[in-house]
mmCIF file with all atom_site columns, C-alpha atoms in Angstrom:
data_model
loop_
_atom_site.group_PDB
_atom_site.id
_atom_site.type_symbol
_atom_site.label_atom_id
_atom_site.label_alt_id
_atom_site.label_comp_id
_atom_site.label_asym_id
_atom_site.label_entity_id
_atom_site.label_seq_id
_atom_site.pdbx_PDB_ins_code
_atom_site.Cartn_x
_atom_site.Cartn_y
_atom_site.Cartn_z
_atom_site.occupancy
_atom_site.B_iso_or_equiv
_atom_site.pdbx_formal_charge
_atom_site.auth_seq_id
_atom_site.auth_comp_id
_atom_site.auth_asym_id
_atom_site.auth_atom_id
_atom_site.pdbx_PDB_model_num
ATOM 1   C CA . UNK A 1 1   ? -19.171 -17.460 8.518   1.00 44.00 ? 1   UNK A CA 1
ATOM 2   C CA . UNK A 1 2   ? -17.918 -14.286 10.643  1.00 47.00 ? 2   UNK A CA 1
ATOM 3   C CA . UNK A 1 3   ? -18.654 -11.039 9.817   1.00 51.00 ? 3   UNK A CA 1
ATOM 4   C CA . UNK A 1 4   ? -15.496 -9.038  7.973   1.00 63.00 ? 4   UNK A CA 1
ATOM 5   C CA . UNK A 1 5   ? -13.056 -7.089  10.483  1.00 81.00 ? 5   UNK A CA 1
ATOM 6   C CA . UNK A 1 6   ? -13.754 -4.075  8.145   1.00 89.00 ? 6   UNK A CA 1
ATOM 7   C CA . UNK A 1 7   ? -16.749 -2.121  6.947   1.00 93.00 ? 7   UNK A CA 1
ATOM 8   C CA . UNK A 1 8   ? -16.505 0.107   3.759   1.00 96.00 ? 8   UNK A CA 1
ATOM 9   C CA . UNK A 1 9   ? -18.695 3.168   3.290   1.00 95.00 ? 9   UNK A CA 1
ATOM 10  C CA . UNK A 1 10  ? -18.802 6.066   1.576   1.00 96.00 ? 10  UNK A CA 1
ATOM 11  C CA . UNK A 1 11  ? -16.591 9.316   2.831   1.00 96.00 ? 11  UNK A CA 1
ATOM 12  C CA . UNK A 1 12  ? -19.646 11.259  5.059   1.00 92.00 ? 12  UNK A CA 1
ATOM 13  C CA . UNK A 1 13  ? -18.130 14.184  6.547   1.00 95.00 ? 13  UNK A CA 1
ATOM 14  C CA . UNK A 1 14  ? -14.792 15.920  6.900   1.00 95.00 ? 14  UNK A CA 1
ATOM 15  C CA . UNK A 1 15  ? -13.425 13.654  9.535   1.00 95.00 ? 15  UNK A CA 1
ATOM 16  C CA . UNK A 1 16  ? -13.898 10.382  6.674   1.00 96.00 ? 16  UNK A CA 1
ATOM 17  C CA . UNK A 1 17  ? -12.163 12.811  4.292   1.00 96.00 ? 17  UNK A CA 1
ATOM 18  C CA . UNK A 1 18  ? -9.200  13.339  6.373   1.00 96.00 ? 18  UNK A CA 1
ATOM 19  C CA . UNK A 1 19  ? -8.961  9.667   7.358   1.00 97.00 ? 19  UNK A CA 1
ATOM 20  C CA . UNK A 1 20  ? -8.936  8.931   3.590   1.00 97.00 ? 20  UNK A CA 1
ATOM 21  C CA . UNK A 1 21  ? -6.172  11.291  2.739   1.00 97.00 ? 21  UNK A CA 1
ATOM 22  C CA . UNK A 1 22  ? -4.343  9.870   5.706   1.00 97.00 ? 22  UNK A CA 1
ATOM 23  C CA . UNK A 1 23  ? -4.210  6.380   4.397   1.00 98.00 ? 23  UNK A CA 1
ATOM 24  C CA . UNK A 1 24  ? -3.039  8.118   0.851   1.00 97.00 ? 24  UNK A CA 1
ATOM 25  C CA . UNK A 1 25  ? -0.246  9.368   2.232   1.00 97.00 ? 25  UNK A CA 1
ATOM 26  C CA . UNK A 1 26  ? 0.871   6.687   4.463   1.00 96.00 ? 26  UNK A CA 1
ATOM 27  C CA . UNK A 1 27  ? 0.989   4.775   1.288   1.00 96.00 ? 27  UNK A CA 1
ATOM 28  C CA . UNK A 1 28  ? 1.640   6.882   -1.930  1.00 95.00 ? 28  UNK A CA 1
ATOM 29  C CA . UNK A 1 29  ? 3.603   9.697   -0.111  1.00 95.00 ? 29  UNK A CA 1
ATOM 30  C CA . UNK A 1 30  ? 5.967   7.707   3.061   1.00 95.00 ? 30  UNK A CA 1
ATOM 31  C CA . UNK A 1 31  ? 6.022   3.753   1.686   1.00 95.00 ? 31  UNK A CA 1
ATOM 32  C CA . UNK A 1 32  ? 5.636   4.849   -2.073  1.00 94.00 ? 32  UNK A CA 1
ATOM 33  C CA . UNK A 1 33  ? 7.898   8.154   -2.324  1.00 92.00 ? 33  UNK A CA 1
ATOM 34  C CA . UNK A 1 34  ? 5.206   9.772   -4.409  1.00 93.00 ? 34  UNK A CA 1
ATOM 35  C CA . UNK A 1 35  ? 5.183   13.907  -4.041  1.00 91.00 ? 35  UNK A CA 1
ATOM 36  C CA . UNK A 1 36  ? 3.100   15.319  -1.996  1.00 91.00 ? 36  UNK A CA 1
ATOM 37  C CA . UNK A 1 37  ? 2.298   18.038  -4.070  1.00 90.00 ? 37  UNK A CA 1
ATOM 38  C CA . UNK A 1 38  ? 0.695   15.459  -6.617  1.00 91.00 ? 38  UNK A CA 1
ATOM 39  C CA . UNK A 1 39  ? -1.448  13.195  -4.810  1.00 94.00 ? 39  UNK A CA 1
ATOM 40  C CA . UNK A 1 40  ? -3.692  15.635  -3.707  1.00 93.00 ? 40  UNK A CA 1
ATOM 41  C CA . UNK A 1 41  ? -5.524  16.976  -6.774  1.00 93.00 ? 41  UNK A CA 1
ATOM 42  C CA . UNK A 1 42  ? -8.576  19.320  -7.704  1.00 93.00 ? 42  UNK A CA 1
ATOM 43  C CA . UNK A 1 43  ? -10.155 15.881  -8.446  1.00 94.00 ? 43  UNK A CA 1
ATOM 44  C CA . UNK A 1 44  ? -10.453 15.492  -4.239  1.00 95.00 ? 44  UNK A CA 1
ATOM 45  C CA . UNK A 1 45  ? -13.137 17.892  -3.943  1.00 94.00 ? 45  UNK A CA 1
ATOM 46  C CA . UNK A 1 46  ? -15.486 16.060  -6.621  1.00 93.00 ? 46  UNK A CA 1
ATOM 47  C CA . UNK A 1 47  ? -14.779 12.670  -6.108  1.00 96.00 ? 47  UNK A CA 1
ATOM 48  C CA . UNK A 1 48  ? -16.901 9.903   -3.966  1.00 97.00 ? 48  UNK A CA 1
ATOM 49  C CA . UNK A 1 49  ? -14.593 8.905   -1.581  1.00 98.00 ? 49  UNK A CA 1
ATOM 50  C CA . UNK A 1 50  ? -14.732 5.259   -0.258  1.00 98.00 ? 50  UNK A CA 1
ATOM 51  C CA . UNK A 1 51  ? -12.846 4.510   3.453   1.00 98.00 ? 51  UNK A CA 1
ATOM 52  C CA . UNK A 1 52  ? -12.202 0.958   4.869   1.00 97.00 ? 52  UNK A CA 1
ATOM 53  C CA . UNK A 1 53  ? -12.049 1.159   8.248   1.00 96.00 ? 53  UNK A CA 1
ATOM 54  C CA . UNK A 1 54  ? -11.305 -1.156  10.888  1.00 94.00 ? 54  UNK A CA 1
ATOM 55  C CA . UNK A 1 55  ? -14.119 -2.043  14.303  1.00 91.00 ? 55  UNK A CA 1
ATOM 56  C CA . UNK A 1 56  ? -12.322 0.098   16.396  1.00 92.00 ? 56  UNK A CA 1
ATOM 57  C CA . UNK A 1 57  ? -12.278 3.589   13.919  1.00 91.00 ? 57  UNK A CA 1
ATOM 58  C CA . UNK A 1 58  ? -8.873  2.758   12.651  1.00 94.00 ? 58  UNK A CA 1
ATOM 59  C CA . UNK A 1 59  ? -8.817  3.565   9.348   1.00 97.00 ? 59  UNK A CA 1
ATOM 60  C CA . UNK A 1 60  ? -7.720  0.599   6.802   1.00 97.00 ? 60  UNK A CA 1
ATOM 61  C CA . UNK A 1 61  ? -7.824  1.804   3.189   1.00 97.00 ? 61  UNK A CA 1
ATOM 62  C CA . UNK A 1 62  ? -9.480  3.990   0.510   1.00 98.00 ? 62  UNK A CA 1
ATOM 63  C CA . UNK A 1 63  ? -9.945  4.616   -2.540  1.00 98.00 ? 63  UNK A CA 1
ATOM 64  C CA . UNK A 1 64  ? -12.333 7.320   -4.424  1.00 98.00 ? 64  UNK A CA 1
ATOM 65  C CA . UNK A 1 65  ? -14.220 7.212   -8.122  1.00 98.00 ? 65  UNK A CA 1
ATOM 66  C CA . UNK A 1 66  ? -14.680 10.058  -10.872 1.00 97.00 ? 66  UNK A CA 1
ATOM 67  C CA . UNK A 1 67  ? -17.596 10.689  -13.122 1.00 96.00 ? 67  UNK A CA 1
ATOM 68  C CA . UNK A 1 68  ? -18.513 12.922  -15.983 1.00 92.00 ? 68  UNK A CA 1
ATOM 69  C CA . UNK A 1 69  ? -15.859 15.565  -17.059 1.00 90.00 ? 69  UNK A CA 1
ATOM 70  C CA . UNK A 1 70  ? -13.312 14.382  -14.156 1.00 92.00 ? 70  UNK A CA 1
ATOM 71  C CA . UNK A 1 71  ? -13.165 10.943  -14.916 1.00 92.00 ? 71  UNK A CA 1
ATOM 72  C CA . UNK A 1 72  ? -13.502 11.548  -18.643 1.00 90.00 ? 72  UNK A CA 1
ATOM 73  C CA . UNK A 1 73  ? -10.223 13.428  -18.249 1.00 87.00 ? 73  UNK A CA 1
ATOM 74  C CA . UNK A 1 74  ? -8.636  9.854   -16.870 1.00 87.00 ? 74  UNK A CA 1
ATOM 75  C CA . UNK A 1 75  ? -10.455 7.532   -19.671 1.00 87.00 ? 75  UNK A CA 1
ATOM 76  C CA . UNK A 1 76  ? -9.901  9.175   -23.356 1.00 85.00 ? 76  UNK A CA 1
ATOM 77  C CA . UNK A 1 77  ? -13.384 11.340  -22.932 1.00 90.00 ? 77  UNK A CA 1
ATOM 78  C CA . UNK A 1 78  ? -15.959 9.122   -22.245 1.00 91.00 ? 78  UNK A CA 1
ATOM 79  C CA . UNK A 1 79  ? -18.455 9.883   -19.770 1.00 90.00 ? 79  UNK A CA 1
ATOM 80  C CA . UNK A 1 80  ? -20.121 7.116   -18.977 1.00 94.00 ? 80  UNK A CA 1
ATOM 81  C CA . UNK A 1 81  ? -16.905 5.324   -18.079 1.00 96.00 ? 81  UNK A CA 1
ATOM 82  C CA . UNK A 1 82  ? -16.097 6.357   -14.190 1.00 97.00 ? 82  UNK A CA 1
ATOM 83  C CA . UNK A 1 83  ? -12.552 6.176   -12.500 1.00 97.00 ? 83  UNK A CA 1
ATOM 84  C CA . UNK A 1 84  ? -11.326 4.730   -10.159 1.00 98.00 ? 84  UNK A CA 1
ATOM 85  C CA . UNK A 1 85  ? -8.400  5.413   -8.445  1.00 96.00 ? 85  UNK A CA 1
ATOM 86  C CA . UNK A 1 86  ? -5.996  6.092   -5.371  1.00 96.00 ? 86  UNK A CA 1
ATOM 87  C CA . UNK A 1 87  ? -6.926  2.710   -3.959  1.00 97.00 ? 87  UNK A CA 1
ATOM 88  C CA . UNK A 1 88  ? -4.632  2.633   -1.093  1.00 97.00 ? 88  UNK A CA 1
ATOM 89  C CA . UNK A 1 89  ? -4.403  -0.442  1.334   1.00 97.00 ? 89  UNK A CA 1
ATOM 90  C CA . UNK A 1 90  ? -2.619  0.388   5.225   1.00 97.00 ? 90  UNK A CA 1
ATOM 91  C CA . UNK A 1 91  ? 0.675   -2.227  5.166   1.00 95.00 ? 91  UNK A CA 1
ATOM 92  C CA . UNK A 1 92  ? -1.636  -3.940  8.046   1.00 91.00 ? 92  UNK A CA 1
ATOM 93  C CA . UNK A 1 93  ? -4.865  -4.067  6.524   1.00 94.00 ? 93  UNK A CA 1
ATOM 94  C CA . UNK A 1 94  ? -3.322  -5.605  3.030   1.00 94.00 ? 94  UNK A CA 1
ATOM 95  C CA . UNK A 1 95  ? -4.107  -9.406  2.394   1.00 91.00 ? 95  UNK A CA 1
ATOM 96  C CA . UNK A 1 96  ? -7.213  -9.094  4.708   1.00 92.00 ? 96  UNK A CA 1
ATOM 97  C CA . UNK A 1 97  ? -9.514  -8.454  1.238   1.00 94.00 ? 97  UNK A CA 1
ATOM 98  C CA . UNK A 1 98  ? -9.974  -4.590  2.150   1.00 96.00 ? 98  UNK A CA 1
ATOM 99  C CA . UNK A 1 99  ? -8.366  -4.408  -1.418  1.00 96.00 ? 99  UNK A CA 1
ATOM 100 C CA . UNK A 1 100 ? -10.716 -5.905  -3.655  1.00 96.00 ? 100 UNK A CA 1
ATOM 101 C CA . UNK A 1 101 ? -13.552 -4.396  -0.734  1.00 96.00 ? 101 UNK A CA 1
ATOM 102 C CA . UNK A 1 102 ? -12.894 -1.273  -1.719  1.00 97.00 ? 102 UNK A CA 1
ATOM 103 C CA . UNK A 1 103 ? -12.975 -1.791  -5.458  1.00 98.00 ? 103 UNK A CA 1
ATOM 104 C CA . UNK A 1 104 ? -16.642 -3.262  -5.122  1.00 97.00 ? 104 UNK A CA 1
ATOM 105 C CA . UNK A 1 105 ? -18.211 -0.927  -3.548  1.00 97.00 ? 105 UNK A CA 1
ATOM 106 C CA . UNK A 1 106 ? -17.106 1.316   -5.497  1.00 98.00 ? 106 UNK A CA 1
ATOM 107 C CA . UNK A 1 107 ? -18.152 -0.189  -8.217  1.00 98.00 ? 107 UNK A CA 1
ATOM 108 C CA . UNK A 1 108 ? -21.531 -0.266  -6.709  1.00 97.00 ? 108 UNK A CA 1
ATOM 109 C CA . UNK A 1 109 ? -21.102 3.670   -6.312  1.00 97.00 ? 109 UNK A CA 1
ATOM 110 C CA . UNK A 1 110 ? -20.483 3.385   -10.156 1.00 97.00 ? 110 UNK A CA 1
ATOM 111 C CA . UNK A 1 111 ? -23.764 1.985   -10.731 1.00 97.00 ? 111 UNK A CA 1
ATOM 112 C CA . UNK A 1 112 ? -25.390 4.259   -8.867  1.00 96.00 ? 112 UNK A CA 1
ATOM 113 C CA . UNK A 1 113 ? -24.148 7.133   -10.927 1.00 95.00 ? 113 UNK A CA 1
ATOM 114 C CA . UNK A 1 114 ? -25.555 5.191   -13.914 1.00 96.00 ? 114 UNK A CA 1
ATOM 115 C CA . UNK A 1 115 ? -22.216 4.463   -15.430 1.00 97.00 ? 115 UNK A CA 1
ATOM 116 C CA . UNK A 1 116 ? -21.445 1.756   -17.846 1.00 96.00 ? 116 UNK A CA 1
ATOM 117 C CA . UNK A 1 117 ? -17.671 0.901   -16.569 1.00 97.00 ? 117 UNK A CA 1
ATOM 118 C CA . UNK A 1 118 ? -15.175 1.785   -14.813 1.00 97.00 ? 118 UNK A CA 1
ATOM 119 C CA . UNK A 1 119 ? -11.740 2.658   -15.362 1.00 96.00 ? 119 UNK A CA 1
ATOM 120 C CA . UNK A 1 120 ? -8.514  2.830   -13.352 1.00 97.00 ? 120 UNK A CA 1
ATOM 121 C CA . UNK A 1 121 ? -4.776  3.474   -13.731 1.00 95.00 ? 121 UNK A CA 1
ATOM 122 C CA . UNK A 1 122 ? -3.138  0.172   -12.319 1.00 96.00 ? 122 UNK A CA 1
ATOM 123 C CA . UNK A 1 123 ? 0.341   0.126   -10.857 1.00 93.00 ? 123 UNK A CA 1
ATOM 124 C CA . UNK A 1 124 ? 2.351   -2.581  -12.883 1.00 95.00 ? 124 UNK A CA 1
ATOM 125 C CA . UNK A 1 125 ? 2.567   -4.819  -9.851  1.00 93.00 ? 125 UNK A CA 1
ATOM 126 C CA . UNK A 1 126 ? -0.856  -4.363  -9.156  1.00 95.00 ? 126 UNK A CA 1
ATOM 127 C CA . UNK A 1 127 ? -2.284  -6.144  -12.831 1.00 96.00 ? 127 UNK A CA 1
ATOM 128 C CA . UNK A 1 128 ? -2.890  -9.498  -11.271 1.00 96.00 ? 128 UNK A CA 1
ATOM 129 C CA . UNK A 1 129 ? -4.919  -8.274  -8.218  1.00 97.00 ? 129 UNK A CA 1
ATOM 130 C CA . UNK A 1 130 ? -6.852  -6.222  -10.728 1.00 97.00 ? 130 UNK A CA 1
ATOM 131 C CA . UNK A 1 131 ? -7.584  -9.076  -13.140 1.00 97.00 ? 131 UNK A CA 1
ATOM 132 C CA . UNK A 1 132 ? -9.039  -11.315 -10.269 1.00 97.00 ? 132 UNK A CA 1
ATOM 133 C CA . UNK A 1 133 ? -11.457 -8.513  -9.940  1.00 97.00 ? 133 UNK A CA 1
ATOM 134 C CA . UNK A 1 134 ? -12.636 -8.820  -13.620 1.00 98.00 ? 134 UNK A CA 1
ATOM 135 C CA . UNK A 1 135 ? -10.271 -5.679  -14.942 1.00 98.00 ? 135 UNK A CA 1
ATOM 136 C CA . UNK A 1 136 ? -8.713  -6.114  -18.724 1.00 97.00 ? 136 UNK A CA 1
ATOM 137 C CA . UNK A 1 137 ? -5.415  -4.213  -19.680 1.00 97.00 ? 137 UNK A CA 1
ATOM 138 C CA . UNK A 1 138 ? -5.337  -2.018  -22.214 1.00 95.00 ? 138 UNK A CA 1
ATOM 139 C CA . UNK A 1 139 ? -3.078  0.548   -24.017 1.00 94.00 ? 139 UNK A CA 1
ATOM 140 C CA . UNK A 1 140 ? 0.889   0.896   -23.035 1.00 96.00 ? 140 UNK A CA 1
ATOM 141 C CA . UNK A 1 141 ? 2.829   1.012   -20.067 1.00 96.00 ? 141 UNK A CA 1
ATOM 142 C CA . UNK A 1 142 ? 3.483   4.698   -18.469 1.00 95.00 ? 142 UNK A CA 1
ATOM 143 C CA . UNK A 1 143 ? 4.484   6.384   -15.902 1.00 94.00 ? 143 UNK A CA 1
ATOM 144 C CA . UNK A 1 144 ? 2.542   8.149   -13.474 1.00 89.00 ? 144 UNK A CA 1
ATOM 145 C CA . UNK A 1 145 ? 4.313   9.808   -10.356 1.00 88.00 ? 145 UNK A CA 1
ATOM 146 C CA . UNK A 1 146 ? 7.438   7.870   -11.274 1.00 88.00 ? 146 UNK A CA 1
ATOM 147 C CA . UNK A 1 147 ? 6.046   4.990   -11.166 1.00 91.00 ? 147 UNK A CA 1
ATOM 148 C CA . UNK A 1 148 ? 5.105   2.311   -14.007 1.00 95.00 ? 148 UNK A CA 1
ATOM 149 C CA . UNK A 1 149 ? 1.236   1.726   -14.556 1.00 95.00 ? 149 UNK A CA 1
ATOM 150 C CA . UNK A 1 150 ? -1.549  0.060   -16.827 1.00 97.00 ? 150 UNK A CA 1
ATOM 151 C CA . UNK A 1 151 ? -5.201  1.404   -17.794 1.00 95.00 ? 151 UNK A CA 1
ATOM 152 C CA . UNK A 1 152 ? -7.256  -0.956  -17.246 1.00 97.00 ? 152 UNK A CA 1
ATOM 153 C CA . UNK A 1 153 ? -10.859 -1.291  -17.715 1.00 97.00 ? 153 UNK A CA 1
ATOM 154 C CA . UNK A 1 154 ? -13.887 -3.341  -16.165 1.00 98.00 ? 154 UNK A CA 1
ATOM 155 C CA . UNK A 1 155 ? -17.623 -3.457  -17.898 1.00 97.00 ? 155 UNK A CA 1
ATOM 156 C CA . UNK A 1 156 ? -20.466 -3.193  -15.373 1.00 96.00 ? 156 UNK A CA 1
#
C-alpha cells in the first residue's frame, strides 16, 4: 500500500492560514459564486484550521472546526458539540479522498478539545459524501450564502 499523495495537518503559521483561505476562495468565492464579504468571518481568527496539501507544497483543501461559544453559535448552544465547516476540496484534489481526510482529522482535533460531536452545515449535494463519513441529517433545508444546505451531526 503507497503512502497518500496528501498530508493533512493542522494550520501552523500565517503562511498555512493564507493557503487555507486560498483554497476557500478558489472554491466558495470563483467556482461557487459565494460573496466575498461572507466567507471570511470573525470565526477565522478562533478556529483550528486544517490544510491538505499536496508533496510538492501545493495546497489541496481545508477545512477548519469551532468550539465553545463559536461553534455553539452554529449548533443550537451546545458546547460540547464542535463545528465543522468550510471544507473546501481544489477541483484537482477532489475524488483523491482529501475530502473525507480532512473531515477525520478534524474530527481527531475534536477529540482533542474534549468534545462529544461534531456538527456541520452540509451543502445539499454534499449529504451523501457526509453520510459515508457517519454524519445523520437533521432539521430543514436552508439557505446559507444562497445556497441550499443540511445540519448534520456525527457522535464521537
Amino acid at each position: 500500500m503507497s503512502a497518500p499523495a496528501h498530508d493533512i495537518r493542522v494550520a501552523a503559521d500565517l503562511a498555512d492560514r493564507e493557503a487555507c483561505f486560498a483554497v476557500r476562495k478558489e472554491v466558495f468565492v470563483a467556482e461557487q459564486g459565494v460573496d466575498e464579504e461572507i466567507e471570511y468571518d470573525a470565526h477565522d481568527a478562533v478556529a483550528v484550521h486544517v490544510l491538505a496539501v499536496r508533496a510538492d507544497g501545493l495546497p489541496l483543501g481545508t477545512g477548519r472546526l469551532l468550539t465553545g461559544a463559536a461553534a455553539a453559535e452554529k449548533n443550537g448552544g451546545d458546547p460540547s458539540v464542535g463545528s465543522l465547516g468550510r471544507l473546501a476540496v481544489t477541483r484537482a484534489a477532489r475524488g483523491l479522498g482529501v475530502g473525507a481526510a480532512l473531515v477525520r482529522a478534524i474530527e481527531a482535533a475534536a477529540r482533542a478539545h474534549g468534545l462529544t460531536a461534531v456538527d456541520l452545515h452540509a451543502q445539499t449535494h454534499a449529504l451523501g459524501f457526509y453520510r459515508r463519513l457517519g454524519y445523520e441529517a437533521y432539521g430543514p433545508e436552508f439557505p446559507d450564502a444562497g445556497i441550499p444546505h443540511r445540519a448534520m451531526r456525527r457522535a464521537l
